[in-house]
Amino acid sequence: KAGVTQTPRYLIKTRGQQVTLSCSPISGHRSVSWYQQTPGQGLQFLFEYFSETQRNKGNFPGRFSGRQFSNSRSEMNVSTLELGDSALYLCASSLAGKGYTFGSGTRLTVV
Amino acid sequence: DAKTTQPNSMESNEEEPVHLPCNHSTISGTDYIHWYRQLPSQGPEYVIHGLTSNVNNRMASLAIAEDRKSSTLILHRATLRDAAVYYCILTLNSNSGYALNFGKGTSLLVTP
């Protein structure tokens, strides 16, 4: 059974650019969440989608946005990148009532 | 959100049981207790969750105090592969849609 797939695995961007990260959940999972992990702040919740609707949002600026498609695949976008956005971005999917399964993440470096 | 307190680090010998404690004195009656772990260079991995009763699965056991103000994750026989950061997290319900509020967790070192 395929796990949660995140692409790309690594990304280098310049300050001011924007970036789009992709997440394919486990087949049948309709809930997809995004997290940011940095050495200083640890793992922080960004947002959660279910059936193409955002149900929960963390405390991040509006530069961080996401969406979910009808096949449950999700993308997150960060506009006007800042150096502080360098982080590991993790996606997780879930079947109702079960735990979340995380992907291996996308490592974003902003220079 | 209710807060959890875990030791920063713990150490165990391989093949011995490990008891990872978590205090959550402000837990509400509807909070579920979740445990996740993160191995080096990997995303977090779901371990177990429970509400009031003790829970067992193939990975671990979760012992919940009668007053629910604390819980303990039990690894019955630690292996080198169990070296990871373990997070104890409270959520409002066990269904999807909740946000996982990861704290600092407990870094478990397993020595041969």
mmCIF file with all atom_site columns, N, CA and C in Angstrom, chain A residues 6 9 21 33-47 60 64 76 78 83-91 102-109, chain B residues 36-45 84-87 89 100 102-105:
data_model
loop_
_atom_site.group_PDB
_atom_site.id
_atom_site.type_symbol
_atom_site.label_atom_id
_atom_site.label_alt_id
_atom_site.label_comp_id
_atom_site.label_asym_id
_atom_site.label_entity_id
_atom_site.label_seq_id
_atom_site.pdbx_PDB_ins_code
_atom_site.Cartn_x
_atom_site.Cartn_y
_atom_site.Cartn_z
_atom_site.occupancy
_atom_site.B_iso_or_equiv
_atom_site.pdbx_formal_charge
_atom_site.auth_seq_id
_atom_site.auth_comp_id
_atom_site.auth_asym_id
_atom_site.auth_atom_id
_atom_site.pdbx_PDB_model_num
ATOM 1   N N  . GLN A 1 6   ? 5.147  13.028 -1.050 1.00 0.00 ? 6   GLN A N  1
ATOM 2   C CA . GLN A 1 6   ? 5.347  14.473 -1.156 1.00 0.00 ? 6   GLN A CA 1
ATOM 3   C C  . GLN A 1 6   ? 6.399  14.764 -2.223 1.00 0.00 ? 6   GLN A C  1
ATOM 4   N N  . ARG A 1 9   ? 11.215 16.431 -3.023 1.00 0.00 ? 9   ARG A N  1
ATOM 5   C CA . ARG A 1 9   ? 11.837 16.145 -1.728 1.00 0.00 ? 9   ARG A CA 1
ATOM 6   C C  . ARG A 1 9   ? 12.690 17.316 -1.253 1.00 0.00 ? 9   ARG A C  1
ATOM 7   N N  . LEU A 1 21  ? 4.135  23.169 -3.090 1.00 0.00 ? 21  LEU A N  1
ATOM 8   C CA . LEU A 1 21  ? 4.493  21.814 -2.682 1.00 0.00 ? 21  LEU A CA 1
ATOM 9   C C  . LEU A 1 21  ? 3.287  20.916 -2.871 1.00 0.00 ? 21  LEU A C  1
ATOM 10  N N  . SER A 1 33  ? -3.415 17.107 6.100  1.00 0.00 ? 33  SER A N  1
ATOM 11  C CA . SER A 1 33  ? -2.916 18.206 6.932  1.00 0.00 ? 33  SER A CA 1
ATOM 12  C C  . SER A 1 33  ? -1.498 18.552 6.529  1.00 0.00 ? 33  SER A C  1
ATOM 13  N N  . TRP A 1 34  ? -1.114 19.775 6.808  1.00 0.00 ? 34  TRP A N  1
ATOM 14  C CA . TRP A 1 34  ? 0.243  20.242 6.524  1.00 0.00 ? 34  TRP A CA 1
ATOM 15  C C  . TRP A 1 34  ? 0.873  20.768 7.813  1.00 0.00 ? 34  TRP A C  1
ATOM 16  N N  . TYR A 1 35  ? 2.184  20.479 7.970  1.00 0.00 ? 35  TYR A N  1
ATOM 17  C CA . TYR A 1 35  ? 2.945  20.932 9.124  1.00 0.00 ? 35  TYR A CA 1
ATOM 18  C C  . TYR A 1 35  ? 4.282  21.495 8.660  1.00 0.00 ? 35  TYR A C  1
ATOM 19  N N  . GLN A 1 36  ? 4.777  22.447 9.433  1.00 0.00 ? 36  GLN A N  1
ATOM 20  C CA . GLN A 1 36  ? 6.106  22.993 9.206  1.00 0.00 ? 36  GLN A CA 1
ATOM 21  C C  . GLN A 1 36  ? 7.004  22.570 10.365 1.00 0.00 ? 36  GLN A C  1
ATOM 22  N N  . GLN A 1 37  ? 8.203  22.108 10.059 1.00 0.00 ? 37  GLN A N  1
ATOM 23  C CA . GLN A 1 37  ? 9.137  21.732 11.121 1.00 0.00 ? 37  GLN A CA 1
ATOM 24  C C  . GLN A 1 37  ? 10.436 22.503 10.974 1.00 0.00 ? 37  GLN A C  1
ATOM 25  N N  . THR A 1 38  ? 10.799 23.238 11.998 1.00 0.00 ? 38  THR A N  1
ATOM 26  C CA . THR A 1 38  ? 12.067 23.957 12.050 1.00 0.00 ? 38  THR A CA 1
ATOM 27  C C  . THR A 1 38  ? 12.763 23.613 13.351 1.00 0.00 ? 38  THR A C  1
ATOM 28  N N  . PRO A 1 39  ? 14.094 23.747 13.401 1.00 0.00 ? 39  PRO A N  1
ATOM 29  C CA . PRO A 1 39  ? 14.822 23.443 14.646 1.00 0.00 ? 39  PRO A CA 1
ATOM 30  C C  . PRO A 1 39  ? 14.358 24.319 15.811 1.00 0.00 ? 39  PRO A C  1
ATOM 31  N N  . GLY A 1 40  ? 14.019 25.564 15.527 1.00 0.00 ? 40  GLY A N  1
ATOM 32  C CA . GLY A 1 40  ? 13.651 26.483 16.604 1.00 0.00 ? 40  GLY A CA 1
ATOM 33  C C  . GLY A 1 40  ? 12.243 26.321 17.114 1.00 0.00 ? 40  GLY A C  1
ATOM 34  N N  . GLN A 1 41  ? 11.286 26.125 16.214 1.00 0.00 ? 41  GLN A N  1
ATOM 35  C CA . GLN A 1 41  ? 9.864  26.070 16.576 1.00 0.00 ? 41  GLN A CA 1
ATOM 36  C C  . GLN A 1 41  ? 9.293  24.659 16.637 1.00 0.00 ? 41  GLN A C  1
ATOM 37  N N  . GLY A 1 42  ? 10.047 23.687 16.172 1.00 0.00 ? 42  GLY A N  1
ATOM 38  C CA . GLY A 1 42  ? 9.527  22.318 16.180 1.00 0.00 ? 42  GLY A CA 1
ATOM 39  C C  . GLY A 1 42  ? 8.473  22.133 15.106 1.00 0.00 ? 42  GLY A C  1
ATOM 40  N N  . LEU A 1 43  ? 7.548  21.221 15.369 1.00 0.00 ? 43  LEU A N  1
ATOM 41  C CA . LEU A 1 43  ? 6.476  20.911 14.421 1.00 0.00 ? 43  LEU A CA 1
ATOM 42  C C  . LEU A 1 43  ? 5.279  21.799 14.687 1.00 0.00 ? 43  LEU A C  1
ATOM 43  N N  . GLN A 1 44  ? 4.854  22.544 13.671 1.00 0.00 ? 44  GLN A N  1
ATOM 44  C CA . GLN A 1 44  ? 3.712  23.438 13.832 1.00 0.00 ? 44  GLN A CA 1
ATOM 45  C C  . GLN A 1 44  ? 2.673  23.165 12.760 1.00 0.00 ? 44  GLN A C  1
ATOM 46  N N  . PHE A 1 45  ? 1.419  23.161 13.174 1.00 0.00 ? 45  PHE A N  1
ATOM 47  C CA . PHE A 1 45  ? 0.297  22.887 12.290 1.00 0.00 ? 45  PHE A CA 1
ATOM 48  C C  . PHE A 1 45  ? 0.038  24.092 11.381 1.00 0.00 ? 45  PHE A C  1
ATOM 49  N N  . LEU A 1 46  ? -0.107 23.797 10.080 1.00 0.00 ? 46  LEU A N  1
ATOM 50  C CA . LEU A 1 46  ? -0.420 24.853 9.110  1.00 0.00 ? 46  LEU A CA 1
ATOM 51  C C  . LEU A 1 46  ? -1.919 24.883 8.793  1.00 0.00 ? 46  LEU A C  1
ATOM 52  N N  . PHE A 1 47  ? -2.432 23.808 8.216  1.00 0.00 ? 47  PHE A N  1
ATOM 53  C CA . PHE A 1 47  ? -3.863 23.714 7.911  1.00 0.00 ? 47  PHE A CA 1
ATOM 54  C C  . PHE A 1 47  ? -4.251 22.281 7.613  1.00 0.00 ? 47  PHE A C  1
ATOM 55  N N  . PHE A 1 60  ? -0.396 30.952 11.030 1.00 0.00 ? 60  PHE A N  1
ATOM 56  C CA . PHE A 1 60  ? 0.604  31.340 10.044 1.00 0.00 ? 60  PHE A CA 1
ATOM 57  C C  . PHE A 1 60  ? 0.055  32.494 9.213  1.00 0.00 ? 60  PHE A C  1
ATOM 58  N N  . PHE A 1 64  ? 0.912  31.798 3.457  1.00 0.00 ? 64  PHE A N  1
ATOM 59  C CA . PHE A 1 64  ? 0.809  30.340 3.423  1.00 0.00 ? 64  PHE A CA 1
ATOM 60  C C  . PHE A 1 64  ? -0.633 29.974 3.067  1.00 0.00 ? 64  PHE A C  1
ATOM 61  N N  . MET A 1 76  ? 0.277  23.009 -1.153 1.00 0.00 ? 76  MET A N  1
ATOM 62  C CA . MET A 1 76  ? 0.397  24.200 -0.343 1.00 0.00 ? 76  MET A CA 1
ATOM 63  C C  . MET A 1 76  ? 1.318  25.185 -1.070 1.00 0.00 ? 76  MET A C  1
ATOM 64  N N  . VAL A 1 78  ? 3.491  28.907 -0.775 1.00 0.00 ? 78  VAL A N  1
ATOM 65  C CA . VAL A 1 78  ? 4.032  29.987 0.055  1.00 0.00 ? 78  VAL A CA 1
ATOM 66  C C  . VAL A 1 78  ? 4.472  31.092 -0.902 1.00 0.00 ? 78  VAL A C  1
ATOM 67  N N  . LEU A 1 83  ? 13.551 34.181 4.417  1.00 0.00 ? 83  LEU A N  1
ATOM 68  C CA . LEU A 1 83  ? 14.574 33.233 4.879  1.00 0.00 ? 83  LEU A CA 1
ATOM 69  C C  . LEU A 1 83  ? 14.015 32.312 5.959  1.00 0.00 ? 83  LEU A C  1
ATOM 70  N N  . GLY A 1 84  ? 13.161 32.847 6.804  1.00 0.00 ? 84  GLY A N  1
ATOM 71  C CA . GLY A 1 84  ? 12.584 32.079 7.902  1.00 0.00 ? 84  GLY A CA 1
ATOM 72  C C  . GLY A 1 84  ? 11.616 30.987 7.477  1.00 0.00 ? 84  GLY A C  1
ATOM 73  N N  . ASP A 1 85  ? 11.285 30.963 6.193  1.00 0.00 ? 85  ASP A N  1
ATOM 74  C CA . ASP A 1 85  ? 10.388 29.912 5.696  1.00 0.00 ? 85  ASP A CA 1
ATOM 75  C C  . ASP A 1 85  ? 11.149 28.625 5.404  1.00 0.00 ? 85  ASP A C  1
ATOM 76  N N  . SER A 1 86  ? 12.472 28.681 5.506  1.00 0.00 ? 86  SER A N  1
ATOM 77  C CA . SER A 1 86  ? 13.270 27.469 5.312  1.00 0.00 ? 86  SER A CA 1
ATOM 78  C C  . SER A 1 86  ? 12.886 26.456 6.377  1.00 0.00 ? 86  SER A C  1
ATOM 79  N N  . ALA A 1 87  ? 12.470 25.302 5.938  1.00 0.00 ? 87  ALA A N  1
ATOM 80  C CA . ALA A 1 87  ? 11.948 24.313 6.877  1.00 0.00 ? 87  ALA A CA 1
ATOM 81  C C  . ALA A 1 87  ? 11.676 23.009 6.149  1.00 0.00 ? 87  ALA A C  1
ATOM 82  N N  . LEU A 1 88  ? 11.335 22.011 6.950  1.00 0.00 ? 88  LEU A N  1
ATOM 83  C CA . LEU A 1 88  ? 10.814 20.757 6.410  1.00 0.00 ? 88  LEU A CA 1
ATOM 84  C C  . LEU A 1 88  ? 9.296  20.863 6.456  1.00 0.00 ? 88  LEU A C  1
ATOM 85  N N  . TYR A 1 89  ? 8.650  20.692 5.323  1.00 0.00 ? 89  TYR A N  1
ATOM 86  C CA . TYR A 1 89  ? 7.194  20.771 5.257  1.00 0.00 ? 89  TYR A CA 1
ATOM 87  C C  . TYR A 1 89  ? 6.648  19.355 5.129  1.00 0.00 ? 89  TYR A C  1
ATOM 88  N N  . LEU A 1 90  ? 5.805  19.007 6.076  1.00 0.00 ? 90  LEU A N  1
ATOM 89  C CA . LEU A 1 90  ? 5.278  17.648 6.158  1.00 0.00 ? 90  LEU A CA 1
ATOM 90  C C  . LEU A 1 90  ? 3.789  17.636 5.875  1.00 0.00 ? 90  LEU A C  1
ATOM 91  N N  . CYS A 1 91  ? 3.376  16.625 5.151  1.00 0.00 ? 91  CYS A N  1
ATOM 92  C CA . CYS A 1 91  ? 1.968  16.417 4.846  1.00 0.00 ? 91  CYS A CA 1
ATOM 93  C C  . CYS A 1 91  ? 1.544  15.118 5.526  1.00 0.00 ? 91  CYS A C  1
ATOM 94  N N  . PHE A 1 102 ? 2.172  10.299 8.032  1.00 0.00 ? 102 PHE A N  1
ATOM 95  C CA . PHE A 1 102 ? 2.959  11.396 7.491  1.00 0.00 ? 102 PHE A CA 1
ATOM 96  C C  . PHE A 1 102 ? 3.806  10.952 6.313  1.00 0.00 ? 102 PHE A C  1
ATOM 97  N N  . GLY A 1 103 ? 4.054  11.912 5.413  1.00 0.00 ? 103 GLY A N  1
ATOM 98  C CA . GLY A 1 103 ? 5.019  11.702 4.347  1.00 0.00 ? 103 GLY A CA 1
ATOM 99  C C  . GLY A 1 103 ? 6.417  12.015 4.854  1.00 0.00 ? 103 GLY A C  1
ATOM 100 N N  . SER A 1 104 ? 7.391  11.889 3.969  1.00 0.00 ? 104 SER A N  1
ATOM 101 C CA . SER A 1 104 ? 8.787  12.148 4.352  1.00 0.00 ? 104 SER A CA 1
ATOM 102 C C  . SER A 1 104 ? 9.144  13.622 4.287  1.00 0.00 ? 104 SER A C  1
ATOM 103 N N  . GLY A 1 105 ? 8.257  14.422 3.708  1.00 0.00 ? 105 GLY A N  1
ATOM 104 C CA . GLY A 1 105 ? 8.458  15.862 3.741  1.00 0.00 ? 105 GLY A CA 1
ATOM 105 C C  . GLY A 1 105 ? 9.165  16.437 2.530  1.00 0.00 ? 105 GLY A C  1
ATOM 106 N N  . THR A 1 106 ? 9.043  17.735 2.394  1.00 0.00 ? 106 THR A N  1
ATOM 107 C CA . THR A 1 106 ? 9.780  18.511 1.404  1.00 0.00 ? 106 THR A CA 1
ATOM 108 C C  . THR A 1 106 ? 10.681 19.468 2.167  1.00 0.00 ? 106 THR A C  1
ATOM 109 N N  . ARG A 1 107 ? 11.964 19.389 1.884  1.00 0.00 ? 107 ARG A N  1
ATOM 110 C CA . ARG A 1 107 ? 12.930 20.279 2.538  1.00 0.00 ? 107 ARG A CA 1
ATOM 111 C C  . ARG A 1 107 ? 13.079 21.522 1.689  1.00 0.00 ? 107 ARG A C  1
ATOM 112 N N  . LEU A 1 108 ? 12.593 22.653 2.190  1.00 0.00 ? 108 LEU A N  1
ATOM 113 C CA . LEU A 1 108 ? 12.662 23.928 1.469  1.00 0.00 ? 108 LEU A CA 1
ATOM 114 C C  . LEU A 1 108 ? 13.783 24.780 2.057  1.00 0.00 ? 108 LEU A C  1
ATOM 115 N N  . THR A 1 109 ? 14.657 25.242 1.200  1.00 0.00 ? 109 THR A N  1
ATOM 116 C CA . THR A 1 109 ? 15.710 26.166 1.607  1.00 0.00 ? 109 THR A CA 1
ATOM 117 C C  . THR A 1 109 ? 15.516 27.470 0.854  1.00 0.00 ? 109 THR A C  1
ATOM 118 N N  . TYR B 2 36  ? 2.818  10.002 19.113 1.00 0.00 ? 36  TYR B N  1
ATOM 119 C CA . TYR B 2 36  ? 3.498  9.884  17.831 1.00 0.00 ? 36  TYR B CA 1
ATOM 120 C C  . TYR B 2 36  ? 4.988  9.816  18.124 1.00 0.00 ? 36  TYR B C  1
ATOM 121 N N  . ARG B 2 37  ? 5.753  9.287  17.179 1.00 0.00 ? 37  ARG B N  1
ATOM 122 C CA . ARG B 2 37  ? 7.196  9.323  17.305 1.00 0.00 ? 37  ARG B CA 1
ATOM 123 C C  . ARG B 2 37  ? 7.802  9.736  15.977 1.00 0.00 ? 37  ARG B C  1
ATOM 124 N N  . GLN B 2 38  ? 8.981  10.306 16.066 1.00 0.00 ? 38  GLN B N  1
ATOM 125 C CA . GLN B 2 38  ? 9.676  10.731 14.859 1.00 0.00 ? 38  GLN B CA 1
ATOM 126 C C  . GLN B 2 38  ? 11.088 10.182 14.876 1.00 0.00 ? 38  GLN B C  1
ATOM 127 N N  . LEU B 2 39  ? 11.350 9.281  13.955 1.00 0.00 ? 39  LEU B N  1
ATOM 128 C CA . LEU B 2 39  ? 12.689 8.733  13.799 1.00 0.00 ? 39  LEU B CA 1
ATOM 129 C C  . LEU B 2 39  ? 13.535 9.745  13.031 1.00 0.00 ? 39  LEU B C  1
ATOM 130 N N  . PRO B 2 40  ? 14.839 9.677  13.176 1.00 0.00 ? 40  PRO B N  1
ATOM 131 C CA . PRO B 2 40  ? 15.708 10.639 12.480 1.00 0.00 ? 40  PRO B CA 1
ATOM 132 C C  . PRO B 2 40  ? 15.446 10.652 10.983 1.00 0.00 ? 40  PRO B C  1
ATOM 133 N N  . SER B 2 41  ? 15.348 11.847 10.442 1.00 0.00 ? 41  SER B N  1
ATOM 134 C CA . SER B 2 41  ? 15.167 12.064 8.994  1.00 0.00 ? 41  SER B CA 1
ATOM 135 C C  . SER B 2 41  ? 13.866 11.483 8.438  1.00 0.00 ? 41  SER B C  1
ATOM 136 N N  . GLN B 2 42  ? 12.863 11.320 9.277  1.00 0.00 ? 42  GLN B N  1
ATOM 137 C CA . GLN B 2 42  ? 11.571 10.830 8.810  1.00 0.00 ? 42  GLN B CA 1
ATOM 138 C C  . GLN B 2 42  ? 10.454 11.712 9.349  1.00 0.00 ? 42  GLN B C  1
ATOM 139 N N  . GLY B 2 43  ? 9.272  11.589 8.742  1.00 0.00 ? 43  GLY B N  1
ATOM 140 C CA . GLY B 2 43  ? 8.101  12.269 9.275  1.00 0.00 ? 43  GLY B CA 1
ATOM 141 C C  . GLY B 2 43  ? 7.615  11.548 10.516 1.00 0.00 ? 43  GLY B C  1
ATOM 142 N N  . PRO B 2 44  ? 6.794  12.210 11.335 1.00 0.00 ? 44  PRO B N  1
ATOM 143 C CA . PRO B 2 44  ? 6.245  11.541 12.524 1.00 0.00 ? 44  PRO B CA 1
ATOM 144 C C  . PRO B 2 44  ? 5.448  10.298 12.145 1.00 0.00 ? 44  PRO B C  1
ATOM 145 N N  . GLU B 2 45  ? 5.370  9.394  13.108 1.00 0.00 ? 45  GLU B N  1
ATOM 146 C CA . GLU B 2 45  ? 4.686  8.118  12.897 1.00 0.00 ? 45  GLU B CA 1
ATOM 147 C C  . GLU B 2 45  ? 3.684  7.932  14.032 1.00 0.00 ? 45  GLU B C  1
ATOM 148 N N  . ALA B 2 84  ? 14.034 7.528  18.973 1.00 0.00 ? 84  ALA B N  1
ATOM 149 C CA . ALA B 2 84  ? 13.246 8.531  18.269 1.00 0.00 ? 84  ALA B CA 1
ATOM 150 C C  . ALA B 2 84  ? 12.819 9.599  19.264 1.00 0.00 ? 84  ALA B C  1
ATOM 151 N N  . VAL B 2 85  ? 12.171 10.637 18.759 1.00 0.00 ? 85  VAL B N  1
ATOM 152 C CA . VAL B 2 85  ? 11.530 11.620 19.634 1.00 0.00 ? 85  VAL B CA 1
ATOM 153 C C  . VAL B 2 85  ? 10.063 11.215 19.752 1.00 0.00 ? 85  VAL B C  1
ATOM 154 N N  . TYR B 2 86  ? 9.585  11.066 20.964 1.00 0.00 ? 86  TYR B N  1
ATOM 155 C CA . TYR B 2 86  ? 8.216  10.636 21.232 1.00 0.00 ? 86  TYR B CA 1
ATOM 156 C C  . TYR B 2 86  ? 7.381  11.819 21.709 1.00 0.00 ? 86  TYR B C  1
ATOM 157 N N  . TYR B 2 87  ? 6.259  12.015 21.062 1.00 0.00 ? 87  TYR B N  1
ATOM 158 C CA . TYR B 2 87  ? 5.385  13.146 21.370 1.00 0.00 ? 87  TYR B CA 1
ATOM 159 C C  . TYR B 2 87  ? 4.069  12.653 21.962 1.00 0.00 ? 87  TYR B C  1
ATOM 160 N N  . ILE B 2 89  ? 0.360  14.000 22.764 1.00 0.00 ? 89  ILE B N  1
ATOM 161 C CA . ILE B 2 89  ? -0.453 15.109 22.244 1.00 0.00 ? 89  ILE B CA 1
ATOM 162 C C  . ILE B 2 89  ? -1.906 14.896 22.649 1.00 0.00 ? 89  ILE B C  1
ATOM 163 N N  . LEU B 2 100 ? -2.652 18.476 15.338 1.00 0.00 ? 100 LEU B N  1
ATOM 164 C CA . LEU B 2 100 ? -1.731 17.886 16.300 1.00 0.00 ? 100 LEU B CA 1
ATOM 165 C C  . LEU B 2 100 ? -0.816 18.980 16.820 1.00 0.00 ? 100 LEU B C  1
ATOM 166 N N  . PHE B 2 102 ? 2.209  19.467 18.482 1.00 0.00 ? 102 PHE B N  1
ATOM 167 C CA . PHE B 2 102 ? 3.453  18.820 18.909 1.00 0.00 ? 102 PHE B CA 1
ATOM 168 C C  . PHE B 2 102 ? 4.202  19.738 19.868 1.00 0.00 ? 102 PHE B C  1
ATOM 169 N N  . GLY B 2 103 ? 4.627  19.199 20.995 1.00 0.00 ? 103 GLY B N  1
ATOM 170 C CA . GLY B 2 103 ? 5.495  19.946 21.898 1.00 0.00 ? 103 GLY B CA 1
ATOM 171 C C  . GLY B 2 103 ? 6.934  19.602 21.580 1.00 0.00 ? 103 GLY B C  1
ATOM 172 N N  . LYS B 2 104 ? 7.777  19.589 22.599 1.00 0.00 ? 104 LYS B N  1
ATOM 173 C CA . LYS B 2 104 ? 9.193  19.263 22.405 1.00 0.00 ? 104 LYS B CA 1
ATOM 174 C C  . LYS B 2 104 ? 9.422  17.747 22.375 1.00 0.00 ? 104 LYS B C  1
ATOM 175 N N  . GLY B 2 105 ? 8.553  16.986 23.019 1.00 0.00 ? 105 GLY B N  1
ATOM 176 C CA . GLY B 2 105 ? 8.681  15.546 23.041 1.00 0.00 ? 105 GLY B CA 1
ATOM 177 C C  . GLY B 2 105 ? 9.816  15.044 23.909 1.00 0.00 ? 105 GLY B C  1
#
